[in-house]
Amino acid sequence: MLIPSAMAQAAGEQPSVLASILPLVFIVVIFWLLIIRPQMKRTKQHRELISNLAVGDEIVSAGGLLGKVTEVGDNFIKVELADGVLVKMQKSSVGQVVPKGTFDSAA
């Protein structure tokens, strides 16, 4: 007696294809806006920072080293960490450019 009525309810209409895909599209759009787009913006800003590096700029590396740029190449830069201490590092490991005078005041 109960089984036929339960089977009758289960045989209802199927949702349309649009109604099935719409939540997935909504999730992808939210994912794009909250994660992918901001990361692309940060990557673009970092690329611009690296391309604008010049001799004399004071930088902080991704590892936290503070130094002054002494030479700029295609992929590498030379950074003076202290008097007579030069380090060659990849441009991509530059974290930020700090205001001039920061290197001298930190010593």
mmCIF file of C-alpha atoms in Angstrom:
data_model
loop_
_atom_site.group_PDB
_atom_site.id
_atom_site.type_symbol
_atom_site.label_atom_id
_atom_site.label_comp_id
_atom_site.label_asym_id
_atom_site.label_seq_id
_atom_site.Cartn_x
_atom_site.Cartn_y
_atom_site.Cartn_z
ATOM 1 C CA MET A 1 0.000 0.000 0.000
ATOM 2 C CA LEU A 2 2.749 2.477 0.848
ATOM 3 C CA ILE A 3 5.162 1.297 -1.831
ATOM 4 C CA PRO A 4 3.050 2.277 -4.870
ATOM 5 C CA SER A 5 2.539 5.817 -3.534
ATOM 6 C CA ALA A 6 6.289 6.209 -2.887
ATOM 7 C CA MET A 7 7.073 5.013 -6.415
ATOM 8 C CA ALA A 8 4.578 7.483 -7.830
ATOM 9 C CA GLN A 9 6.308 10.386 -6.084
ATOM 10 C CA ALA A 10 9.759 9.318 -7.299
ATOM 11 C CA ALA A 11 8.654 9.390 -10.933
ATOM 12 C CA GLY A 12 8.207 13.185 -10.913
ATOM 13 C CA GLU A 13 9.577 15.627 -13.456
ATOM 14 C CA GLN A 14 13.309 15.945 -14.053
ATOM 15 C CA PRO A 15 14.802 19.447 -13.640
ATOM 16 C CA SER A 16 15.788 21.194 -16.843
ATOM 17 C CA VAL A 17 19.385 21.126 -18.053
ATOM 18 C CA LEU A 18 19.700 24.859 -17.378
ATOM 19 C CA ALA A 19 18.566 24.407 -13.780
ATOM 20 C CA SER A 20 21.167 21.665 -13.344
ATOM 21 C CA ILE A 21 24.070 23.660 -14.827
ATOM 22 C CA LEU A 22 23.244 27.054 -13.298
ATOM 23 C CA PRO A 23 24.580 26.287 -9.772
ATOM 24 C CA LEU A 24 27.839 24.988 -11.251
ATOM 25 C CA VAL A 25 28.258 28.150 -13.340
ATOM 26 C CA PHE A 26 27.536 30.258 -10.252
ATOM 27 C CA ILE A 27 30.242 28.433 -8.253
ATOM 28 C CA VAL A 28 32.796 28.891 -11.051
ATOM 29 C CA VAL A 29 32.057 32.637 -11.247
ATOM 30 C CA ILE A 30 32.413 33.057 -7.473
ATOM 31 C CA PHE A 31 35.677 31.054 -7.525
ATOM 32 C CA TRP A 32 36.970 33.298 -10.332
ATOM 33 C CA LEU A 33 36.075 36.523 -8.514
ATOM 34 C CA LEU A 34 37.376 35.516 -5.091
ATOM 35 C CA ILE A 35 40.528 33.526 -5.910
ATOM 36 C CA ILE A 36 41.777 33.619 -9.490
ATOM 37 C CA ARG A 37 41.284 37.306 -10.349
ATOM 38 C CA PRO A 38 43.034 38.724 -7.241
ATOM 39 C CA GLN A 39 45.964 36.336 -7.752
ATOM 40 C CA MET A 40 46.323 37.461 -11.375
ATOM 41 C CA LYS A 41 46.354 41.080 -10.181
ATOM 42 C CA ARG A 42 49.109 40.370 -7.617
ATOM 43 C CA THR A 43 51.142 38.509 -10.248
ATOM 44 C CA LYS A 44 50.866 41.439 -12.654
ATOM 45 C CA GLN A 45 51.965 43.915 -9.964
ATOM 46 C CA HIS A 46 54.970 41.725 -9.064
ATOM 47 C CA ARG A 47 55.950 41.421 -12.724
ATOM 48 C CA GLU A 48 55.866 45.233 -13.040
ATOM 49 C CA LEU A 49 57.920 45.606 -9.846
ATOM 50 C CA ILE A 50 60.590 43.253 -11.187
ATOM 51 C CA SER A 51 60.744 44.912 -14.598
ATOM 52 C CA ASN A 52 61.194 48.359 -12.993
ATOM 53 C CA LEU A 53 64.140 47.360 -10.757
ATOM 54 C CA ALA A 54 67.129 49.667 -11.138
ATOM 55 C CA VAL A 55 70.587 50.044 -9.636
ATOM 56 C CA GLY A 56 70.316 51.825 -6.293
ATOM 57 C CA ASP A 57 66.850 50.519 -5.422
ATOM 58 C CA GLU A 58 66.516 49.181 -1.908
ATOM 59 C CA ILE A 59 64.664 45.896 -1.692
ATOM 60 C CA VAL A 60 63.451 43.253 0.706
ATOM 61 C CA SER A 61 63.685 39.722 -0.655
ATOM 62 C CA ALA A 62 61.000 37.085 -0.236
ATOM 63 C CA GLY A 63 63.227 35.609 2.488
ATOM 64 C CA GLY A 64 63.384 38.916 4.375
ATOM 65 C CA LEU A 65 66.880 40.087 3.392
ATOM 66 C CA LEU A 66 67.252 43.868 3.115
ATOM 67 C CA GLY A 67 69.718 45.144 0.553
ATOM 68 C CA LYS A 68 70.613 47.608 -2.163
ATOM 69 C CA VAL A 69 70.611 46.606 -5.856
ATOM 70 C CA THR A 70 74.084 47.027 -7.388
ATOM 71 C CA GLU A 71 73.605 45.270 -10.729
ATOM 72 C CA VAL A 72 70.557 44.277 -12.779
ATOM 73 C CA GLY A 73 70.613 41.469 -15.350
ATOM 74 C CA ASP A 74 67.925 39.669 -17.325
ATOM 75 C CA ASN A 75 67.059 37.075 -14.677
ATOM 76 C CA PHE A 76 69.394 37.882 -11.786
ATOM 77 C CA ILE A 77 70.369 40.908 -9.721
ATOM 78 C CA LYS A 78 73.301 41.586 -7.406
ATOM 79 C CA VAL A 79 72.337 42.898 -4.009
ATOM 80 C CA GLU A 80 74.610 44.457 -1.384
ATOM 81 C CA LEU A 81 73.524 43.175 2.032
ATOM 82 C CA ALA A 82 76.315 44.882 4.012
ATOM 83 C CA ASP A 83 79.617 46.608 3.217
ATOM 84 C CA GLY A 84 81.447 44.257 0.848
ATOM 85 C CA VAL A 85 78.792 41.516 1.024
ATOM 86 C CA LEU A 86 77.255 40.955 -2.411
ATOM 87 C CA VAL A 87 74.670 38.314 -3.180
ATOM 88 C CA LYS A 88 73.407 37.241 -6.578
ATOM 89 C CA MET A 89 69.707 36.409 -6.513
ATOM 90 C CA GLN A 90 66.830 35.804 -8.899
ATOM 91 C CA LYS A 91 64.686 38.789 -9.754
ATOM 92 C CA SER A 92 61.563 36.807 -8.945
ATOM 93 C CA SER A 93 62.641 36.503 -5.288
ATOM 94 C CA VAL A 94 62.318 40.264 -4.742
ATOM 95 C CA GLY A 95 59.449 40.803 -2.331
ATOM 96 C CA GLN A 96 59.159 44.574 -2.346
ATOM 97 C CA VAL A 97 60.993 47.799 -3.027
ATOM 98 C CA VAL A 98 61.380 49.905 0.112
ATOM 99 C CA PRO A 99 61.870 53.680 0.338
ATOM 100 C CA LYS A 100 65.392 55.012 -0.169
ATOM 101 C CA GLY A 101 67.318 55.341 3.089
ATOM 102 C CA THR A 102 65.810 52.239 4.668
ATOM 103 C CA PHE A 103 68.981 50.229 4.019
ATOM 104 C CA ASP A 104 71.249 52.846 5.623
ATOM 105 C CA SER A 105 68.980 53.411 8.630
ATOM 106 C CA ALA A 106 68.729 49.661 9.330
ATOM 107 C CA ALA A 107 72.510 49.214 9.600
#
